[in-house]
Amino acid sequence: AMLPFEDASLNSRVPKMLLHRLFGSAAYALYVDAKLRFKPHSLVKLWTFVSEQLAAQAATGGNSPFRAAPSNPAPKETPAWVSPKHPARKSMFEEARCVSKLGLGSPAAIQRQVDAYTAEGLPEGPLEAGGAGLIEGEWHLRDLGSVDQAIIGCGWLQEFMKRGHKRDQLSFNYVVWKLGLLSQNRARFVDYGIGLTIFEHQESYARKRERKWRKKSAVVCAERRRGRGRLDAALRELSTARHELYAVCTMLLVGIIVLVFWRWYGHVHVPGSPRPWRRGGVWE
């Protein structure tokens, strides 16, 4: 009753975006999408991953143990939010066209969102070229000691609820740009491959298992085929031997029939036959 949507898939965005309200006493929060899984033995690298992404730049203040001491000169703030860049598309406008073409959202609602962002002057293009960029929202790392990550999360949920479709990815970079945090490096977008050091896709894992299963099955099938081939060869040899046995038995049967006929009917005189016939033990 406390969630804003009737659709469970939409309500799943609430803890995703308002994670700071659920774990207010934590130092960091890492959201991982359901399509990802941790690689084997990668949990030992998780703290290193968090420290490398959030503490890449030393900073003062907050509750991060990686922040530099106040006595350090010219400290810089750490990013409040870290997300991976999209590996294929570079802007929200490219993603909107792709989503609309694939039917992953209402084309009318997506077009209204694109028109609104265009009217507000959202720069198109990758971050390197001065655009707003595009994230791949499969994982998000947040410094819960920063107010900026809470502002981003709340603004993201508000913008998502306004647009009327399920693609929250389209509004994230707009929110960061609109809040003015994009130029301040408070939201940091890293290369997609960084996440692959500890995560892998469920589909990729399933494909690996399928390949392993197929390879094992191919070996078993090959062995079965070889065994079946040997069995077929043995059956063919047995069939040939059986046919040869049938031929020998047939010849023997014919010979026996001839001998019996000769034994019992050999004394009968055949008229016109030049051969003498035995009668009463005396040849005539």
Coordinates of C-alpha atoms in Angstrom, one line a residue:
A1 CA 0.0 0.0 0.0
M2 CA 3.0 2.3 0.5
L3 CA 4.4 1.8 -3.0
P4 CA 3.3 4.2 -5.7
F5 CA 2.6 1.7 -8.5
E6 CA 0.4 -1.3 -9.0
D7 CA 2.9 -2.9 -11.3
A8 CA 5.7 -4.8 -9.4
S9 CA 8.3 -4.1 -12.1
L10 CA 7.7 -0.4 -11.6
N11 CA 7.7 -0.6 -7.8
S12 CA 11.2 -2.3 -8.0
R13 CA 12.5 1.2 -9.0
V14 CA 11.7 2.6 -5.6
P15 CA 14.4 0.8 -3.6
K16 CA 16.7 1.2 -6.6
M17 CA 16.4 5.0 -6.6
L18 CA 15.7 5.6 -2.9
L19 CA 18.4 3.2 -1.5
H20 CA 19.6 5.9 0.8
R21 CA 16.3 5.9 2.7
L22 CA 16.7 2.2 3.4
F23 CA 20.3 2.1 4.5
G24 CA 20.8 5.5 6.1
S25 CA 23.5 4.3 8.5
A26 CA 25.6 2.6 5.9
A27 CA 28.6 4.2 4.3
Y28 CA 28.1 2.9 0.8
A29 CA 25.4 1.2 -1.2
L30 CA 25.9 -1.0 -4.3
Y31 CA 22.8 -1.8 -6.4
V32 CA 23.2 -4.8 -8.7
D33 CA 20.5 -5.6 -11.3
A34 CA 18.9 -9.0 -11.4
K35 CA 20.6 -9.7 -14.8
L36 CA 24.0 -9.7 -13.1
R37 CA 25.7 -12.2 -10.8
F38 CA 29.0 -12.1 -9.0
K39 CA 31.8 -14.0 -10.6
P40 CA 33.2 -16.9 -8.6
H41 CA 35.6 -15.7 -5.9
S42 CA 34.9 -12.0 -6.8
L43 CA 33.4 -11.0 -3.4
V44 CA 36.9 -10.7 -2.0
K45 CA 37.5 -8.0 -4.6
L46 CA 34.3 -6.1 -3.8
W47 CA 35.8 -3.7 -1.2
T48 CA 38.7 -3.0 -3.5
F49 CA 36.2 -2.2 -6.3
V50 CA 34.2 0.1 -4.0
S51 CA 37.4 1.9 -2.8
E52 CA 38.8 2.3 -6.3
Q53 CA 35.6 3.8 -7.7
L54 CA 34.5 6.1 -4.9
A55 CA 37.9 7.0 -3.6
A56 CA 39.7 7.5 -6.9
Q57 CA 40.0 11.2 -5.9
A58 CA 40.9 11.9 -2.3
A59 CA 38.4 14.2 -0.4
T60 CA 37.7 15.5 3.0
G61 CA 34.4 15.3 4.9
G62 CA 31.8 12.6 4.9
N63 CA 32.2 9.2 6.5
S64 CA 34.5 7.5 4.0
P65 CA 37.6 5.9 5.4
F66 CA 39.3 6.6 2.1
R67 CA 38.9 10.4 2.3
A68 CA 42.1 12.3 2.9
A69 CA 42.8 13.9 6.2
P70 CA 41.8 17.6 6.6
S71 CA 45.5 18.5 6.8
N72 CA 46.1 17.4 3.2
P73 CA 46.4 20.3 0.8
A74 CA 43.8 21.0 -1.9
P75 CA 41.5 18.0 -1.3
K76 CA 39.0 17.0 -4.0
E77 CA 35.5 15.6 -3.5
T78 CA 34.9 12.0 -4.3
P79 CA 32.0 11.2 -6.6
A80 CA 28.7 10.7 -4.9
W81 CA 27.4 8.3 -7.6
V82 CA 29.2 5.9 -9.9
S83 CA 27.6 4.1 -12.8
P84 CA 28.9 2.4 -16.0
K85 CA 28.7 4.0 -19.4
H86 CA 26.6 2.3 -22.0
P87 CA 28.8 0.0 -24.1
A88 CA 27.0 0.5 -27.4
R89 CA 25.0 3.8 -27.4
K90 CA 26.3 7.3 -26.4
S91 CA 23.2 9.4 -25.6
M92 CA 19.7 9.3 -24.3
F93 CA 18.4 10.1 -27.8
E94 CA 20.0 7.0 -29.3
E95 CA 18.7 4.9 -26.6
A96 CA 15.2 6.3 -27.0
R97 CA 15.2 5.5 -30.7
C98 CA 16.4 1.9 -30.0
V99 CA 13.8 1.4 -27.2
S100 CA 11.0 2.7 -29.4
K101 CA 12.0 0.6 -32.3
L102 CA 12.2 -2.6 -30.2
G103 CA 8.8 -1.9 -28.6
L104 CA 10.2 -1.8 -25.1
G105 CA 8.2 1.3 -24.2
S106 CA 5.3 3.4 -25.3
P107 CA 6.5 5.2 -28.5
A108 CA 4.2 8.1 -27.7
A109 CA 5.5 8.5 -24.1
I110 CA 9.1 8.1 -25.3
Q111 CA 8.6 10.8 -28.0
R112 CA 7.1 13.2 -25.5
Q113 CA 10.1 12.7 -23.2
V114 CA 12.6 13.2 -26.1
D115 CA 10.7 16.4 -27.1
A116 CA 10.8 17.7 -23.6
Y117 CA 14.5 17.1 -23.2
T118 CA 15.2 18.6 -26.6
A119 CA 13.2 21.7 -25.6
E120 CA 15.2 22.1 -22.4
G121 CA 18.5 21.9 -24.3
L122 CA 19.8 18.5 -23.1
P123 CA 23.1 18.1 -25.0
E124 CA 23.2 15.1 -27.3
G125 CA 26.3 13.0 -27.6
P126 CA 28.9 11.3 -25.4
L127 CA 30.4 12.8 -22.3
E128 CA 33.8 13.1 -24.0
A129 CA 32.2 15.4 -26.6
G130 CA 30.4 17.6 -24.1
G131 CA 27.1 15.7 -24.2
A132 CA 25.1 14.3 -21.3
G133 CA 26.1 10.7 -22.1
L134 CA 24.2 7.5 -21.3
I135 CA 24.5 5.0 -18.5
E136 CA 24.0 1.2 -18.5
G137 CA 22.0 1.0 -15.3
E138 CA 22.9 -2.5 -14.4
W139 CA 24.8 -1.4 -11.3
H140 CA 25.0 1.8 -9.3
L141 CA 27.6 2.6 -6.5
R142 CA 26.6 5.4 -4.1
D143 CA 28.4 7.2 -1.3
L144 CA 25.6 7.4 1.3
G145 CA 27.6 10.0 3.2
S146 CA 27.0 12.5 0.4
V147 CA 23.8 14.6 0.0
D148 CA 24.2 14.7 -3.8
Q149 CA 23.5 11.0 -4.2
A150 CA 20.2 11.5 -2.3
I151 CA 19.3 14.4 -4.5
I152 CA 20.0 12.4 -7.6
G153 CA 18.0 9.4 -6.4
C154 CA 14.9 11.5 -5.5
G155 CA 15.1 13.5 -8.7
W156 CA 15.5 10.3 -10.7
L157 CA 12.4 8.7 -9.1
Q158 CA 10.4 11.9 -9.6
E159 CA 11.4 12.1 -13.3
F160 CA 10.7 8.4 -13.8
M161 CA 7.2 8.6 -12.4
K162 CA 6.4 11.6 -14.7
R163 CA 7.3 9.8 -17.9
G164 CA 4.8 6.9 -17.9
H165 CA 7.0 4.0 -19.1
K166 CA 9.4 1.5 -17.6
R167 CA 12.7 2.7 -19.1
D168 CA 14.3 4.5 -16.2
Q169 CA 17.6 4.6 -18.0
L170 CA 16.4 7.4 -20.3
S171 CA 16.0 9.9 -17.5
F172 CA 19.1 9.3 -15.3
N173 CA 21.6 11.4 -17.3
Y174 CA 19.0 14.1 -17.8
V175 CA 18.5 14.4 -14.0
V176 CA 22.3 14.6 -13.3
W177 CA 22.6 17.2 -16.0
K178 CA 19.6 19.2 -14.8
L179 CA 21.0 19.3 -11.2
G180 CA 24.3 20.6 -12.5
L181 CA 26.2 17.7 -11.0
L182 CA 27.5 16.5 -14.3
S183 CA 30.1 19.2 -14.7
Q184 CA 31.1 18.9 -11.0
N185 CA 32.0 15.2 -11.4
R186 CA 29.7 14.3 -8.5
A187 CA 28.2 11.6 -10.8
R188 CA 31.0 9.6 -12.3
F189 CA 30.5 7.4 -15.3
V190 CA 33.1 4.7 -15.8
D191 CA 34.0 2.4 -18.6
Y192 CA 31.6 -0.5 -18.9
G193 CA 34.5 -3.1 -18.7
I194 CA 35.3 -2.1 -15.1
G195 CA 32.2 -3.8 -13.8
L196 CA 33.1 -7.0 -15.7
T197 CA 35.9 -7.5 -13.2
I198 CA 33.4 -8.7 -10.5
F199 CA 30.1 -9.1 -12.4
E200 CA 28.9 -11.2 -15.3
H201 CA 25.6 -11.4 -17.0
Q202 CA 23.2 -14.2 -16.1
E203 CA 22.8 -14.9 -19.8
S204 CA 26.5 -15.1 -20.2
Y205 CA 26.8 -17.5 -17.3
A206 CA 23.9 -19.5 -18.7
R207 CA 25.5 -19.6 -22.1
K208 CA 28.8 -20.8 -20.5
R209 CA 26.9 -23.6 -18.8
E210 CA 25.1 -24.4 -21.9
R211 CA 28.3 -24.6 -23.9
K212 CA 29.8 -26.8 -21.3
W213 CA 26.7 -29.0 -21.3
R214 CA 26.7 -29.1 -25.1
K215 CA 30.4 -30.1 -25.2
K216 CA 29.8 -32.8 -22.6
S217 CA 26.7 -34.0 -24.5
A218 CA 28.7 -33.9 -27.8
V219 CA 31.3 -36.2 -26.2
V220 CA 28.7 -38.5 -24.9
C221 CA 26.9 -38.5 -28.3
A222 CA 30.1 -39.2 -30.1
E223 CA 30.8 -42.1 -27.8
R224 CA 27.3 -43.4 -28.4
R225 CA 27.7 -43.0 -32.1
R226 CA 31.0 -44.9 -32.0
G227 CA 29.3 -47.6 -29.9
R228 CA 26.3 -47.7 -32.2
G229 CA 28.6 -47.9 -35.2
R230 CA 30.4 -50.9 -33.6
L231 CA 27.1 -52.5 -32.8
D232 CA 25.8 -51.8 -36.3
A233 CA 28.9 -53.4 -37.8
A234 CA 28.5 -56.4 -35.5
L235 CA 24.9 -56.7 -36.5
R236 CA 25.8 -56.5 -40.2
E237 CA 28.4 -59.3 -39.7
L238 CA 25.8 -61.3 -37.8
S239 CA 23.3 -60.8 -40.5
T240 CA 25.8 -61.9 -43.2
A241 CA 26.7 -65.0 -41.2
R242 CA 23.0 -65.7 -40.7
H243 CA 22.3 -65.5 -44.4
E244 CA 25.3 -67.8 -45.2
L245 CA 24.0 -70.2 -42.6
Y246 CA 20.5 -70.1 -44.2
A247 CA 22.1 -70.9 -47.6
V248 CA 24.1 -73.8 -46.2
C249 CA 21.0 -75.2 -44.4
T250 CA 19.0 -74.8 -47.6
M251 CA 21.6 -76.7 -49.6
L252 CA 21.7 -79.5 -47.0
L253 CA 17.9 -79.7 -47.0
V254 CA 17.8 -80.0 -50.7
G255 CA 20.5 -82.7 -50.6
I256 CA 18.5 -84.7 -48.0
I257 CA 15.4 -84.4 -50.0
V258 CA 17.2 -85.7 -53.2
L259 CA 18.7 -88.6 -51.2
V260 CA 15.4 -89.6 -49.7
F261 CA 13.7 -89.4 -53.1
W262 CA 16.5 -91.5 -54.6
R263 CA 16.3 -94.0 -51.7
W264 CA 12.6 -94.6 -51.9
Y265 CA 11.8 -94.1 -55.5
G266 CA 15.0 -95.2 -57.2
H267 CA 13.6 -98.8 -58.0
V268 CA 10.7 -97.5 -60.0
H269 CA 11.1 -98.2 -63.8
V270 CA 10.9 -95.1 -65.9
P271 CA 9.6 -96.0 -69.3
G272 CA 12.0 -95.1 -72.1
S273 CA 14.9 -94.7 -69.7
P274 CA 18.1 -96.3 -71.2
R275 CA 19.4 -96.9 -67.7
P276 CA 18.9 -100.4 -66.3
W277 CA 16.9 -100.6 -63.2
R278 CA 17.4 -102.9 -60.4
R279 CA 14.6 -105.3 -59.7
G280 CA 14.7 -108.0 -57.0
G281 CA 18.4 -107.4 -56.5
V282 CA 19.2 -108.4 -60.1
W283 CA 20.2 -105.9 -62.8
E284 CA 18.2 -106.4 -66.0

